[in-house]
PDB file of C-alpha atoms in Angstrom:
ATOM      1  CA  MET A 101      61.352-103.662   8.371  1.00  0.00           C
ATOM      2  CA  SER A 102      59.489-100.476   7.516  1.00  0.00           C
ATOM      3  CA  SER A 103      59.959 -97.327   9.566  1.00  0.00           C
ATOM      4  CA  GLU A 104      56.385 -96.307   8.749  1.00  0.00           C
ATOM      5  CA  GLN A 105      54.025 -96.616  11.674  1.00  0.00           C
ATOM      6  CA  GLN A 106      50.877 -98.590  10.959  1.00  0.00           C
ATOM      7  CA  PRO A 107      47.622 -97.012  12.159  1.00  0.00           C
ATOM      8  CA  ASN A 108      45.910 -98.760  14.986  1.00  0.00           C
ATOM      9  CA  PRO A 109      43.193-101.004  13.444  1.00  0.00           C
ATOM     10  CA  ARG A 110      40.788 -99.943  16.200  1.00  0.00           C
ATOM     11  CA  LEU A 111      40.678 -96.464  14.642  1.00  0.00           C
ATOM     12  CA  ASN A 112      38.673 -97.961  11.773  1.00  0.00           C
ATOM     13  CA  GLU A 113      36.079 -99.679  13.974  1.00  0.00           C
ATOM     14  CA  ASP A 114      32.559 -98.300  14.160  1.00  0.00           C
ATOM     15  CA  LEU A 115      31.790 -96.428  17.341  1.00  0.00           C
ATOM     16  CA  LEU A 116      28.814 -97.738  19.251  1.00  0.00           C
ATOM     17  CA  PHE A 117      26.726 -95.304  21.228  1.00  0.00           C
ATOM     18  CA  ASN A 118      24.037 -96.432  23.604  1.00  0.00           C
ATOM     19  CA  GLU A 119      21.336 -93.894  24.290  1.00  0.00           C
ATOM     20  CA  ALA A 120      21.309 -93.110  27.965  1.00  0.00           C
ATOM     21  CA  PRO A 121      17.934 -92.764  29.666  1.00  0.00           C
ATOM     22  CA  GLY A 122      17.037 -89.529  31.308  1.00  0.00           C
ATOM     23  CA  GLY A 123      18.098 -86.069  30.349  1.00  0.00           C
ATOM     24  CA  PRO A 124      16.113 -82.898  30.747  1.00  0.00           C
ATOM     25  CA  PRO A 125      12.337 -83.129  30.325  1.00  0.00           C
ATOM     26  CA  ARG A 126      11.154 -82.000  26.889  1.00  0.00           C
ATOM     27  CA  TYR A 127       7.803 -81.323  25.308  1.00  0.00           C
ATOM     28  CA  SER A 128       6.974 -83.638  22.423  1.00  0.00           C
ATOM     29  CA  SER A 129       7.897 -82.173  19.041  1.00  0.00           C
ATOM     30  CA  GLN A 130       4.880 -83.730  17.311  1.00  0.00           C
ATOM     31  CA  SER A 131       1.148 -83.130  17.393  1.00  0.00           C
ATOM     32  CA  HIS A 132      -1.514 -83.890  14.813  1.00  0.00           C
ATOM     33  CA  LYS A 133      -4.134 -82.025  16.810  1.00  0.00           C
ATOM     34  CA  PRO A 134      -4.925 -78.288  16.726  1.00  0.00           C
ATOM     35  CA  VAL A 135      -2.122 -76.090  18.050  1.00  0.00           C
ATOM     36  CA  GLN A 136      -1.873 -72.536  19.304  1.00  0.00           C
ATOM     37  CA  TYR A 137       1.050 -70.461  18.119  1.00  0.00           C
ATOM     38  CA  LEU A 138       2.684 -67.079  18.614  1.00  0.00           C
ATOM     39  CA  THR A 139       4.646 -65.003  16.143  1.00  0.00           C
ATOM     40  CA  VAL A 140       8.004 -63.795  17.435  1.00  0.00           C
ATOM     41  CA  ALA A 141       9.622 -60.700  15.919  1.00  0.00           C
ATOM     42  CA  ASP A 142      12.955 -58.948  16.210  1.00  0.00           C
ATOM     43  CA  ARG A 143      13.371 -55.445  17.604  1.00  0.00           C
ATOM     44  CA  GLY A 144      12.515 -53.985  14.177  1.00  0.00           C
ATOM     45  CA  GLY A 145       9.220 -55.895  14.000  1.00  0.00           C
ATOM     46  CA  GLU A 146      10.362 -58.483  11.422  1.00  0.00           C
ATOM     47  CA  ALA A 147       8.973 -61.981  12.154  1.00  0.00           C
ATOM     48  CA  ILE A 148      11.783 -64.388  13.036  1.00  0.00           C
ATOM     49  CA  GLY A 149       9.772 -67.480  13.982  1.00  0.00           C
ATOM     50  CA  TYR A 150       6.876 -69.140  15.742  1.00  0.00           C
ATOM     51  CA  VAL A 151       6.345 -70.811  19.121  1.00  0.00           C
ATOM     52  CA  TRP A 152       3.565 -73.426  19.070  1.00  0.00           C
ATOM     53  CA  ALA A 153       1.874 -75.626  21.692  1.00  0.00           C
ATOM     54  CA  ASN A 154      -0.725 -78.353  22.233  1.00  0.00           C
ATOM     55  CA  ASP A 155      -1.694 -79.520  25.731  1.00  0.00           C
ATOM     56  CA  GLU A 156      -3.326 -82.832  24.716  1.00  0.00           C
ATOM     57  CA  ASP A 157      -0.065 -84.185  23.294  1.00  0.00           C
ATOM     58  CA  ASP A 158       2.134 -82.292  25.785  1.00  0.00           C
ATOM     59  CA  ALA A 159       3.817 -80.850  22.704  1.00  0.00           C
ATOM     60  CA  ALA A 160       5.488 -77.535  21.956  1.00  0.00           C
ATOM     61  CA  GLY A 161       8.300 -76.160  19.872  1.00  0.00           C
ATOM     62  CA  TRP A 162      10.146 -73.249  18.339  1.00  0.00           C
ATOM     63  CA  LEU A 163      10.201 -72.901  14.538  1.00  0.00           C
ATOM     64  CA  VAL A 164      12.628 -70.439  13.037  1.00  0.00           C
ATOM     65  CA  ARG A 165      11.442 -68.478  10.023  1.00  0.00           C
ATOM     66  CA  LYS A 166      13.611 -69.663   7.141  1.00  0.00           C
ATOM     67  CA  ALA A 167      13.736 -66.194   5.566  1.00  0.00           C
ATOM     68  CA  GLY A 168      15.179 -64.817   8.823  1.00  0.00           C
ATOM     69  CA  GLY A 169      18.513 -66.522   8.240  1.00  0.00           C
ATOM     70  CA  ASP A 170      21.221 -66.958  10.847  1.00  0.00           C
ATOM     71  CA  GLU A 171      20.139 -63.960  12.882  1.00  0.00           C
ATOM     72  CA  ALA A 172      16.645 -65.405  13.365  1.00  0.00           C
ATOM     73  CA  PHE A 173      18.159 -68.780  14.223  1.00  0.00           C
ATOM     74  CA  ASN A 174      20.407 -67.236  16.877  1.00  0.00           C
ATOM     75  CA  LYS A 175      17.640 -65.118  18.411  1.00  0.00           C
ATOM     76  CA  GLY A 176      15.382 -68.171  18.459  1.00  0.00           C
ATOM     77  CA  ALA A 177      17.563 -69.959  20.994  1.00  0.00           C
ATOM     78  CA  ARG A 178      15.988 -67.766  23.663  1.00  0.00           C
ATOM     79  CA  TRP A 179      12.495 -69.073  22.816  1.00  0.00           C
ATOM     80  CA  ALA A 180      13.598 -72.710  22.728  1.00  0.00           C
ATOM     81  CA  ARG A 181      15.192 -72.169  26.157  1.00  0.00           C
ATOM     82  CA  LYS A 182      11.947 -70.696  27.498  1.00  0.00           C
ATOM     83  CA  LEU A 183      10.126 -73.866  26.403  1.00  0.00           C
ATOM     84  CA  HIS A 184      12.741 -76.117  28.034  1.00  0.00           C
ATOM     85  CA  ASP A 185      12.534 -74.116  31.259  1.00  0.00           C
ATOM     86  CA  ALA A 186       8.726 -74.254  31.271  1.00  0.00           C
ATOM     87  CA  LYS A 187       8.731 -78.034  30.810  1.00  0.00           C
ATOM     88  CA  ALA A 188      11.285 -78.427  33.598  1.00  0.00           C
ATOM     89  CA  ARG A 189       8.893 -76.509  35.882  1.00  0.00           C
ATOM     90  CA  GLY A 190       6.006 -78.805  34.872  1.00  0.00           C
ATOM     91  CA  ILE A 191       4.017 -76.122  33.053  1.00  0.00           C
ATOM     92  CA  ALA A 192       1.476 -77.116  30.385  1.00  0.00           C
ATOM     93  CA  PRO A 193       2.524 -76.112  26.846  1.00  0.00           C
ATOM     94  CA  THR A 194      -0.189 -73.486  26.336  1.00  0.00           C
ATOM     95  CA  ALA A 195       0.534 -72.050  29.796  1.00  0.00           C
ATOM     96  CA  ALA A 196       4.130 -71.607  28.598  1.00  0.00           C
ATOM     97  CA  LEU A 197       2.785 -69.570  25.658  1.00  0.00           C
ATOM     98  CA  ALA A 198       0.746 -67.441  28.086  1.00  0.00           C
ATOM     99  CA  GLU A 199       3.903 -66.794  30.138  1.00  0.00           C
ATOM    100  CA  MET A 200       5.758 -65.757  26.992  1.00  0.00           C
ATOM    101  CA  ILE A 201       3.017 -63.276  26.118  1.00  0.00           C
ATOM    102  CA  LYS A 202       2.999 -61.851  29.649  1.00  0.00           C
ATOM    103  CA  GLU A 203       6.795 -61.564  29.907  1.00  0.00           C
ATOM    104  CA  SER A 204       7.416 -60.308  26.372  1.00  0.00           C
ATOM    105  CA  ASP A 205       9.463 -57.119  26.154  1.00  0.00           C
ATOM    106  CA  PRO A 206       9.723 -55.260  22.809  1.00  0.00           C
ATOM    107  CA  SER A 207      13.011 -53.687  23.943  1.00  0.00           C
ATOM    108  CA  LYS A 208      14.685 -57.130  23.861  1.00  0.00           C
ATOM    109  CA  SER A 209      16.317 -58.517  20.713  1.00  0.00           C
ATOM    110  CA  SER A 210      13.118 -60.509  20.068  1.00  0.00           C
ATOM    111  CA  HIS A 211       9.589 -60.436  21.449  1.00  0.00           C
ATOM    112  CA  VAL A 212       6.094 -61.876  20.996  1.00  0.00           C
ATOM    113  CA  VAL A 213       4.086 -59.889  18.475  1.00  0.00           C
ATOM    114  CA  PRO A 214       1.123 -58.457  20.436  1.00  0.00           C
ATOM    115  CA  GLY A 215      -2.178 -60.102  19.489  1.00  0.00           C
ATOM    116  CA  SER A 216      -0.469 -62.850  17.479  1.00  0.00           C
ATOM    117  CA  LEU A 217      -1.864 -65.836  19.424  1.00  0.00           C
ATOM    118  CA  THR A 218      -3.502 -67.940  16.702  1.00  0.00           C
ATOM    119  CA  GLU A 219      -4.866 -71.466  16.337  1.00  0.00           C
ATOM    120  CA  ALA A 220      -3.873 -73.799  13.504  1.00  0.00           C
ATOM    121  CA  PRO A 221      -5.322 -77.228  12.597  1.00  0.00           C
ATOM    122  CA  ASN A 222      -1.931 -78.852  13.313  1.00  0.00           C
ATOM    123  CA  VAL A 223       1.760 -78.069  13.672  1.00  0.00           C
ATOM    124  CA  GLU A 224       2.407 -78.785   9.981  1.00  0.00           C
ATOM    125  CA  VAL A 225       0.536 -75.582   9.119  1.00  0.00           C
ATOM    126  CA  VAL A 226       2.918 -73.624  11.361  1.00  0.00           C
ATOM    127  CA  ARG A 227       5.925 -75.456   9.888  1.00  0.00           C
ATOM    128  CA  SER A 228       4.738 -74.408   6.427  1.00  0.00           C
ATOM    129  CA  LEU A 229       4.508 -70.794   7.600  1.00  0.00           C
ATOM    130  CA  ALA A 230       8.066 -70.904   8.912  1.00  0.00           C
ATOM    131  CA  ALA A 231       9.414 -72.501   5.731  1.00  0.00           C
ATOM    132  CA  ALA A 232       7.550 -70.247   3.299  1.00  0.00           C
ATOM    133  CA  SER A 233       7.942 -66.892   4.958  1.00  0.00           C
TER     134      SER A 233
END
């Protein structure tokens, strides 16, 4: 008889996860229609990402600027949270953008760039901006 303990064979079984319904309400992350977007900058004025929205598809999202690195990613959590909070309150996506403009404070670690509200043909254009910049 061996003194070596054999691993439990159940440790090699695949884990099965069933997606549970519910969870917090979220805006859709896809839209092929025109979107409005805002540029978000850090305290020094460097763009760190973009917040976009489309009411027809009930879609909105935060896109971190790739060139901003980890710092932009971390500061972006605030903007993603603002979108989640707006959806939970039942606010239309573009109304959430309007709130962000109104509540923006340049003394914070990140803020909406004044006058940056822009329209794009679709969210892919904004994704390209975030990836290329």
